[in-house]
PDB file of C-alpha atoms in Angstrom:
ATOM      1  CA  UNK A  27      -9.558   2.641 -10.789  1.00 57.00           C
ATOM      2  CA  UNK A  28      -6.718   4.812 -11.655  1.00 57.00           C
ATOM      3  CA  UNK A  29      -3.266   2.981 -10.132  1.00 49.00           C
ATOM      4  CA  UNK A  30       0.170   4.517  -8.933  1.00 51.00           C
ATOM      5  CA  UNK A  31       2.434   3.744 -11.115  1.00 51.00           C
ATOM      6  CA  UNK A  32       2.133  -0.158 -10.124  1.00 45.00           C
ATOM      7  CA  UNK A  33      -0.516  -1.375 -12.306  1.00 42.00           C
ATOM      8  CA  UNK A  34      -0.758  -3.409 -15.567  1.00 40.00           C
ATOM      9  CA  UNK A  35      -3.102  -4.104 -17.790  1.00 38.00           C
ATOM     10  CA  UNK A  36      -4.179  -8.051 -17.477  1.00 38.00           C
ATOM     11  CA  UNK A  37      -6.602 -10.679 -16.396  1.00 36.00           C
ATOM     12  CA  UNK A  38      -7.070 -10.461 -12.785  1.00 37.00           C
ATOM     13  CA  UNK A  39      -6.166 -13.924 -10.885  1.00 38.00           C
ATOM     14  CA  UNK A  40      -6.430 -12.829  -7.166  1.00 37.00           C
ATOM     15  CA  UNK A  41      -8.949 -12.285  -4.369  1.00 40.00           C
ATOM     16  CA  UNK A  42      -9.056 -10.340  -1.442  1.00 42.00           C
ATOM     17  CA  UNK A  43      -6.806 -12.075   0.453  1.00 39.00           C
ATOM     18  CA  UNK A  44      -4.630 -13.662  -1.753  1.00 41.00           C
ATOM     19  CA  UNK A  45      -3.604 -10.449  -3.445  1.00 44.00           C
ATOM     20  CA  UNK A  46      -0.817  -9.106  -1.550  1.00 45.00           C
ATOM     21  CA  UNK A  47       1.015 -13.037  -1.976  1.00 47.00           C
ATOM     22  CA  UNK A  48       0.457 -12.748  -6.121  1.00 48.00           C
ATOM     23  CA  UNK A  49       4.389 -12.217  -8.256  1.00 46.00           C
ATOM     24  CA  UNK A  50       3.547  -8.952 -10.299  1.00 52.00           C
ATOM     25  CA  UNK A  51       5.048  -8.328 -13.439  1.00 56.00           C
ATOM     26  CA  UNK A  52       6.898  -4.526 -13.457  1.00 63.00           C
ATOM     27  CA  UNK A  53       8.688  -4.037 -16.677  1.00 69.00           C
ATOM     28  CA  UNK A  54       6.498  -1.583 -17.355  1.00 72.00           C
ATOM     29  CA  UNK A  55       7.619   0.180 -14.685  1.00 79.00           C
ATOM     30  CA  UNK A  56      10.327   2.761 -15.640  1.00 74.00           C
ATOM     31  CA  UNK A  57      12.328   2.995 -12.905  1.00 62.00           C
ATOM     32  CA  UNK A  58      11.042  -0.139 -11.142  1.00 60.00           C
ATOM     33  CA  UNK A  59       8.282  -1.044  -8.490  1.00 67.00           C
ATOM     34  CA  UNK A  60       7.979   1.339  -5.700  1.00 67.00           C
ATOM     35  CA  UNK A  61       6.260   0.537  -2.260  1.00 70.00           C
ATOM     36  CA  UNK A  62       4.123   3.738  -1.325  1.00 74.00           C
ATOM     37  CA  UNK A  63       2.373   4.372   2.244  1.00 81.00           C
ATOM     38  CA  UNK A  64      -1.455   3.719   1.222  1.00 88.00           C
ATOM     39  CA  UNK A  65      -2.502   7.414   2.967  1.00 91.00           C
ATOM     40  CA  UNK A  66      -6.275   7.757   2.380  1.00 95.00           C
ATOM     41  CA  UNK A  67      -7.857  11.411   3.193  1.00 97.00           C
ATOM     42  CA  UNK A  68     -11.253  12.977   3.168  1.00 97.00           C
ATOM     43  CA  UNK A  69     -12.468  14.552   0.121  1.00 98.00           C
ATOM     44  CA  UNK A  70     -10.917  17.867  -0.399  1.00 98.00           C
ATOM     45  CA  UNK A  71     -13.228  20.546  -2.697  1.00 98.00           C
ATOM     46  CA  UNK A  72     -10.258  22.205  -3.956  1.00 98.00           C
ATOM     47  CA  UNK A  73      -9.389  19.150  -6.066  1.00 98.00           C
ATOM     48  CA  UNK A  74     -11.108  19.951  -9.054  1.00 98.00           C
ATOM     49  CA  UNK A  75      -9.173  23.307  -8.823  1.00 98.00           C
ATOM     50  CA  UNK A  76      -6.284  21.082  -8.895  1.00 98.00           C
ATOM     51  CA  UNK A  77      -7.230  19.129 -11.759  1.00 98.00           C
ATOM     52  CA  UNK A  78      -7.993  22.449 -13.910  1.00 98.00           C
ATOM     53  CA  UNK A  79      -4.566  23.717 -13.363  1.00 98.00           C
ATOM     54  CA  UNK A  80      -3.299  20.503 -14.837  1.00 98.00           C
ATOM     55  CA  UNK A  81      -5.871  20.806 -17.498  1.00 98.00           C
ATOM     56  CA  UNK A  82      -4.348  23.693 -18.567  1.00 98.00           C
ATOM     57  CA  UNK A  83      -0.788  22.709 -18.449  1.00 98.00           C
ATOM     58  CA  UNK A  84      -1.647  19.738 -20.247  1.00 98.00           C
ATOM     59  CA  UNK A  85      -3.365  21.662 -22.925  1.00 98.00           C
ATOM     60  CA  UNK A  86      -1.131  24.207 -23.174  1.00 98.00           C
ATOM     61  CA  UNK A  87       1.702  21.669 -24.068  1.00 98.00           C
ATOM     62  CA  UNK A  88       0.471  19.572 -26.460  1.00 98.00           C
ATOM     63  CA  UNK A  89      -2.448  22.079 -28.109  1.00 98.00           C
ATOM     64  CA  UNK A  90      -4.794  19.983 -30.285  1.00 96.00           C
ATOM     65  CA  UNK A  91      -3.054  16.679 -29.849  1.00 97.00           C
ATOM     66  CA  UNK A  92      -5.082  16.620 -26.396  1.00 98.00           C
ATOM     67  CA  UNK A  93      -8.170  15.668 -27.785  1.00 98.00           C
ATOM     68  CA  UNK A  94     -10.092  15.007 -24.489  1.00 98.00           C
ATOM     69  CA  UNK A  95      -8.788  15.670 -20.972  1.00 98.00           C
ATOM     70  CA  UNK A  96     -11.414  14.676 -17.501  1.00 98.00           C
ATOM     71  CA  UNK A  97     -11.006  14.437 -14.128  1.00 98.00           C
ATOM     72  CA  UNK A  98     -10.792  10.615 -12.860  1.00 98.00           C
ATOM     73  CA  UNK A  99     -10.271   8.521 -10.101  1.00 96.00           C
ATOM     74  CA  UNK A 100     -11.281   9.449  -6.640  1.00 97.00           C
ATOM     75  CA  UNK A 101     -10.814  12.761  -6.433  1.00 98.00           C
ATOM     76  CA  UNK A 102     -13.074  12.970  -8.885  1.00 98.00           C
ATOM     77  CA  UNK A 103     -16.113  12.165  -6.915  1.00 98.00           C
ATOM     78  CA  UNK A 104     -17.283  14.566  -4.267  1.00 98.00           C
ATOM     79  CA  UNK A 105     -17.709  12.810  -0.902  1.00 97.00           C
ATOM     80  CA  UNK A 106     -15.156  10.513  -1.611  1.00 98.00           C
ATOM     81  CA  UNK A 107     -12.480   9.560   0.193  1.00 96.00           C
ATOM     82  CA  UNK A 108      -9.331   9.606  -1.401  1.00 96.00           C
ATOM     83  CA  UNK A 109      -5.562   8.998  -1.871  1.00 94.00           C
ATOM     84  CA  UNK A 110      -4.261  13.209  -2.715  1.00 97.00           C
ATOM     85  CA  UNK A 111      -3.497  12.291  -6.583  1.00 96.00           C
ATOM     86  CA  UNK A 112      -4.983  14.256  -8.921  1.00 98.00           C
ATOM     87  CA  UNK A 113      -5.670  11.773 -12.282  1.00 97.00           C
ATOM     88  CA  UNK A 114      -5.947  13.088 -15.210  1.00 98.00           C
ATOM     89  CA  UNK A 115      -7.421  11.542 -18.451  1.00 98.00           C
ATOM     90  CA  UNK A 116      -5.916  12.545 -21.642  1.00 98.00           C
ATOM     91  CA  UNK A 117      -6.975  10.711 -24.885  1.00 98.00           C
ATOM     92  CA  UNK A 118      -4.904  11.124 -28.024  1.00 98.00           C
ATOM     93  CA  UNK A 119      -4.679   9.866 -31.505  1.00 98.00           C
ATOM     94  CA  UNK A 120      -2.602   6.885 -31.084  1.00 98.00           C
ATOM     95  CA  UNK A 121      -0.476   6.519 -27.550  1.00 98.00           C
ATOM     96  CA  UNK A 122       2.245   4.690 -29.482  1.00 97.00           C
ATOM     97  CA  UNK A 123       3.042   7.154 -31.105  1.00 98.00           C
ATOM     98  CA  UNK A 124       5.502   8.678 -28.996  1.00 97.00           C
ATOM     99  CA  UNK A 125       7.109  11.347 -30.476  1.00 97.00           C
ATOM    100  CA  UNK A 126       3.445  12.665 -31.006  1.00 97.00           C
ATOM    101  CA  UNK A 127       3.049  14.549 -27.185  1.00 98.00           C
ATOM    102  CA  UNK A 128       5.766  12.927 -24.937  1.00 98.00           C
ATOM    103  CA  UNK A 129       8.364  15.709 -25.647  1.00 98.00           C
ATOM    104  CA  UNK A 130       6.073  18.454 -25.062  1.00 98.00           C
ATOM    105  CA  UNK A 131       5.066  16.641 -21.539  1.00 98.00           C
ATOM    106  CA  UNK A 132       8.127  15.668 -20.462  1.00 98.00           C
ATOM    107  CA  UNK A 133       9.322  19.550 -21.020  1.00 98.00           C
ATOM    108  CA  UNK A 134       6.305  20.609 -19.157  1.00 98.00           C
ATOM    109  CA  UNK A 135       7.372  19.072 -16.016  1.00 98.00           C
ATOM    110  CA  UNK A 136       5.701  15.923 -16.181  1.00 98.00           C
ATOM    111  CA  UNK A 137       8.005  12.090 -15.768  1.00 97.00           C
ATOM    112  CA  UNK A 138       7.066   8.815 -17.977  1.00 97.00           C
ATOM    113  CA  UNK A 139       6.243   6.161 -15.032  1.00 92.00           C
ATOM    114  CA  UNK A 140       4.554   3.841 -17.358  1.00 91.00           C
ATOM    115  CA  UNK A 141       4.986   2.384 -21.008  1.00 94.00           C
ATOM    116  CA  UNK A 142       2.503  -0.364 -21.090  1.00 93.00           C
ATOM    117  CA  UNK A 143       0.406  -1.619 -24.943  1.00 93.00           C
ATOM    118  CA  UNK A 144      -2.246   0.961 -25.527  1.00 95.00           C
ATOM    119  CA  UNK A 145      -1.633   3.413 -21.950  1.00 96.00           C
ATOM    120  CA  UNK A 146       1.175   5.395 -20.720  1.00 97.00           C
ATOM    121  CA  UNK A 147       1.068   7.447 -17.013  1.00 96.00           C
ATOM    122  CA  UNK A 148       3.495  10.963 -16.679  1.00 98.00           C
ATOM    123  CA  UNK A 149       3.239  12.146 -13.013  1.00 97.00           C
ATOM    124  CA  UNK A 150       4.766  15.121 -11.617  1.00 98.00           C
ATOM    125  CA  UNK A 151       8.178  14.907  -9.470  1.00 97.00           C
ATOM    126  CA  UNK A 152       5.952  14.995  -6.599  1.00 96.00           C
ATOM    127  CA  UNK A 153       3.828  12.153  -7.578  1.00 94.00           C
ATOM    128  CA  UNK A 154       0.888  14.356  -6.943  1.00 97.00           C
ATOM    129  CA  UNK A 155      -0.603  14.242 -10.265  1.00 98.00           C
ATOM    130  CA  UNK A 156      -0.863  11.118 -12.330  1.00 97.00           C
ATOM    131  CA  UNK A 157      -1.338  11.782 -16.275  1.00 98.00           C
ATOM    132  CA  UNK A 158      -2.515   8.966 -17.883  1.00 98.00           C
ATOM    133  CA  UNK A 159      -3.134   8.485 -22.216  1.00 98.00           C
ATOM    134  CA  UNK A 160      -4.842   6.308 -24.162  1.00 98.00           C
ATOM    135  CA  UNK A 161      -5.777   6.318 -27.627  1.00 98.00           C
ATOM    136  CA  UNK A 162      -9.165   7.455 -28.985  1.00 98.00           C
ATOM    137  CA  UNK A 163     -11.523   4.826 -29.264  1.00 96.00           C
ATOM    138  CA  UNK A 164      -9.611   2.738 -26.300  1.00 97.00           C
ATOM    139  CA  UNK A 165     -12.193   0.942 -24.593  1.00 95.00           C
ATOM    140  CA  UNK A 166     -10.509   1.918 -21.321  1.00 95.00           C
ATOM    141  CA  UNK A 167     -11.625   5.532 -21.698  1.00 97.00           C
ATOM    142  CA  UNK A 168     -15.295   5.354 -21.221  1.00 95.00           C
ATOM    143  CA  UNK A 169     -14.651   2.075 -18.430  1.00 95.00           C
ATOM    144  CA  UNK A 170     -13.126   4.772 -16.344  1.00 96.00           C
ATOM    145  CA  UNK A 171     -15.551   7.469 -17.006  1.00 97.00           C
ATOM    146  CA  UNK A 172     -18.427   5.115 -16.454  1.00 96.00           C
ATOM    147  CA  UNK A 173     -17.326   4.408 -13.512  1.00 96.00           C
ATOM    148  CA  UNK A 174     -16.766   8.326 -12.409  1.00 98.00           C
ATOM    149  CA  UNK A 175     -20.175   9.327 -13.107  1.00 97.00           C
ATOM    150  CA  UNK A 176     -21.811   6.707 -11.306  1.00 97.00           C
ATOM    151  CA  UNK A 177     -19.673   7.240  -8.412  1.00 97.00           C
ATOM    152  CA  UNK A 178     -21.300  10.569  -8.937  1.00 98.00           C
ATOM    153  CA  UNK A 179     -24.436   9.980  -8.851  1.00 97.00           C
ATOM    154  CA  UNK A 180     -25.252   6.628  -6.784  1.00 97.00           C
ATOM    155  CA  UNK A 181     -24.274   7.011  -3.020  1.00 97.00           C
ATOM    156  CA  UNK A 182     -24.776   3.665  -2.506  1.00 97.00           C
ATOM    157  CA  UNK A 183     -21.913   2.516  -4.463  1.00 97.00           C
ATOM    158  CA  UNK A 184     -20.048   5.372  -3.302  1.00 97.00           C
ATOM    159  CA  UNK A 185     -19.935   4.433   0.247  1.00 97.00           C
ATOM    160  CA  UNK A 186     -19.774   0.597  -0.723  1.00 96.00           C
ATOM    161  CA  UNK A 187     -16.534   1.524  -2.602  1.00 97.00           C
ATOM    162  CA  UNK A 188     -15.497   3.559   0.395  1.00 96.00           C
ATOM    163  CA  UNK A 189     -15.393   1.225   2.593  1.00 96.00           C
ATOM    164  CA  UNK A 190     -13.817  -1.368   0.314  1.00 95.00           C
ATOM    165  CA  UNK A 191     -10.717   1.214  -0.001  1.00 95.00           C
ATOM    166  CA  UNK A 192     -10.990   1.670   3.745  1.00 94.00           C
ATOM    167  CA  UNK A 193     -10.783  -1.543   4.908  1.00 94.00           C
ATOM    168  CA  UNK A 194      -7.851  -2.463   2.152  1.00 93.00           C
ATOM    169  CA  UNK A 195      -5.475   0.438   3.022  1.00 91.00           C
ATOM    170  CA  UNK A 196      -5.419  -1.103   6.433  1.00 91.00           C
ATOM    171  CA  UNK A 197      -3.298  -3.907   5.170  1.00 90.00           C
ATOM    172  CA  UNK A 198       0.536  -3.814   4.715  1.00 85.00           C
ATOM    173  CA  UNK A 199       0.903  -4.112   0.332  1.00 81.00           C
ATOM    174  CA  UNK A 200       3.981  -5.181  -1.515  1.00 78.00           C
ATOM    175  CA  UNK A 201       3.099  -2.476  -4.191  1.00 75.00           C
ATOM    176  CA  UNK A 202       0.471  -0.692  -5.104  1.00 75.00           C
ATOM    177  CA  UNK A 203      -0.351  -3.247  -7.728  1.00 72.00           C
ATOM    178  CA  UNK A 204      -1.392  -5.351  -5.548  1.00 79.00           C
ATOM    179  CA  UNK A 205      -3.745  -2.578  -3.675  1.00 84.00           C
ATOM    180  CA  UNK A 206      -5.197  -2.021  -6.416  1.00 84.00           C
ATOM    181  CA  UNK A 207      -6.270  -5.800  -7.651  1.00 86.00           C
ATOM    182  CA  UNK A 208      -8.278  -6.658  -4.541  1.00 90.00           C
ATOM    183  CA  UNK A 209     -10.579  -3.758  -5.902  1.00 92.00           C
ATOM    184  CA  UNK A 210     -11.688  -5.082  -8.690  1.00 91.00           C
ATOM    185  CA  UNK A 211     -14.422  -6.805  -7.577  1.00 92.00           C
ATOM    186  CA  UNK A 212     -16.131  -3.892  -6.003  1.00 94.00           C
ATOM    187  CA  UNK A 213     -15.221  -1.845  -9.197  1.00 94.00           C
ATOM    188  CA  UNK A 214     -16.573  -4.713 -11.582  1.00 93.00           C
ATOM    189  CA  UNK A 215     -19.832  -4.456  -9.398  1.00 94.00           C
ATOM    190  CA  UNK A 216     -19.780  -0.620  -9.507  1.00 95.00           C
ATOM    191  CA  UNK A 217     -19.431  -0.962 -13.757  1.00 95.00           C
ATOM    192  CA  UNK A 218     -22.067  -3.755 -13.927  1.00 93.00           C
ATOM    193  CA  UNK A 219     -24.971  -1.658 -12.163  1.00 92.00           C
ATOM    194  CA  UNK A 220     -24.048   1.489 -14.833  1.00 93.00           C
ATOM    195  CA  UNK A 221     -24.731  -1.104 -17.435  1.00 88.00           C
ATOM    196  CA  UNK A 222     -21.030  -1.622 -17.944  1.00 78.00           C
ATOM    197  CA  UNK A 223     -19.546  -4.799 -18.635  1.00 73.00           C
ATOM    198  CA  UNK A 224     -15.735  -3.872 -19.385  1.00 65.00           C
ATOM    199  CA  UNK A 225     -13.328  -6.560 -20.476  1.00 58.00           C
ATOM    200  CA  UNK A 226     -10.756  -7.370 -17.800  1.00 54.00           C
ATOM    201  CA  UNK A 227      -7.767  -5.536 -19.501  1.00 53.00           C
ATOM    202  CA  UNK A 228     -10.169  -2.104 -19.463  1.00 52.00           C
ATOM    203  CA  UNK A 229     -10.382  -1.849 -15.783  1.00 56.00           C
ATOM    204  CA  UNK A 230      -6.747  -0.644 -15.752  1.00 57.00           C
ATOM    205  CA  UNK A 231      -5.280   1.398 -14.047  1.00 50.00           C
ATOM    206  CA  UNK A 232      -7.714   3.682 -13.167  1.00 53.00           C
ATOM    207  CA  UNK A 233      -8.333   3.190  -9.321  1.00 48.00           C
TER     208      UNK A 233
END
């Protein structure tokens, strides 16, 4: 569910096929919209690899502040395929407060992409690795870890959601805003068979 850096959190209004002609809202964006090649690739194992080295930079910067960092989005799920972005999930005390662990990211190497109510997303000059925060308690956190695990563990819905990012990255996107939208219906269907029923803004930006 995790997005690239073109994603808000909002009500969805859009379908399938009406997504790529729906005006998106990017002042969140710092540093404006971007259109990005949608390059899907088989699962690589050496992601999680990947993701542990971030763990540890991550940690290592802001220490305790970090008070839970996982693994999300698609290359998070063996078998999966995948856009090559490592996401990262870091939950803090309170994302608004700034001044709290953006210094100590931004001086480990990671860019502010996003400043959104209740989420931010670093990534790294390469745009290989997304960092996104949220607060403690942010209903957002467990949406996206729900929907991890049972990714994980159901192959139906793994190969249903598969083929739903298949068959979407074939199409020619404004932004990657808009990519991500015309998922949510698979993803809401994913979330409802875990038992999940997330409200609207929670579904963000995970993807």
């Amino acid at each position: 569910m995790l997005r690239d850096g073109d994603h808000r959190s909002r009500p969805r209004k859009m379908k399938h096929m009406a997504a790529a002609d729906q005006p998106t809202d990017n002042s969140f964006l710092i540093g404006g919209p971007e259109r990005r090649e949608i390059i899907l690739v088989s699962y690589d194992p050496n992601w999680p690899a990947h993701f542990d080295a971030q763990r540890q930079r991550i940690e290592t910067a802001l220490g305790a502040a970090a008070r839970r960092v996982e693994h999300v989005g698609s290359t998070a799920v063996p078998g999966l395929l995948a856009k090559p972005i490592i996401d990262v999930l870091v939950v803090i005390a309170d994302v608004e407060d700034e001044a709290a662990y953006l210094p100590s990211l931004e001086a480990a190497g990671y860019l502010l992409r996003v400043r959104e109510r209740g989420h931010r997303m670093l990534r790294t000059p390469d745009l290989a690795v997304h960092i996104h925060l949220w607060s403690d308690g942010a209903p957002a956190v467990e949406t996206h870890l729900t929907f991890r695990d049972q990714l994980r563990a159901s192959s139906q819905d793994r190969d249903r959601y598969a083929a739903t990012k298949r068959e979407l990255a074939t199409r020619d996107w404004p932004t990657m805003n808009h990519y991500a939208d015309a998922k949510t219906d698979v993803i809401r269907q994913v979330l409802n068979r875990a038992g999940a029923h997330p409200r609207p803004s929670s579904l963000d930006p995970c993807r």
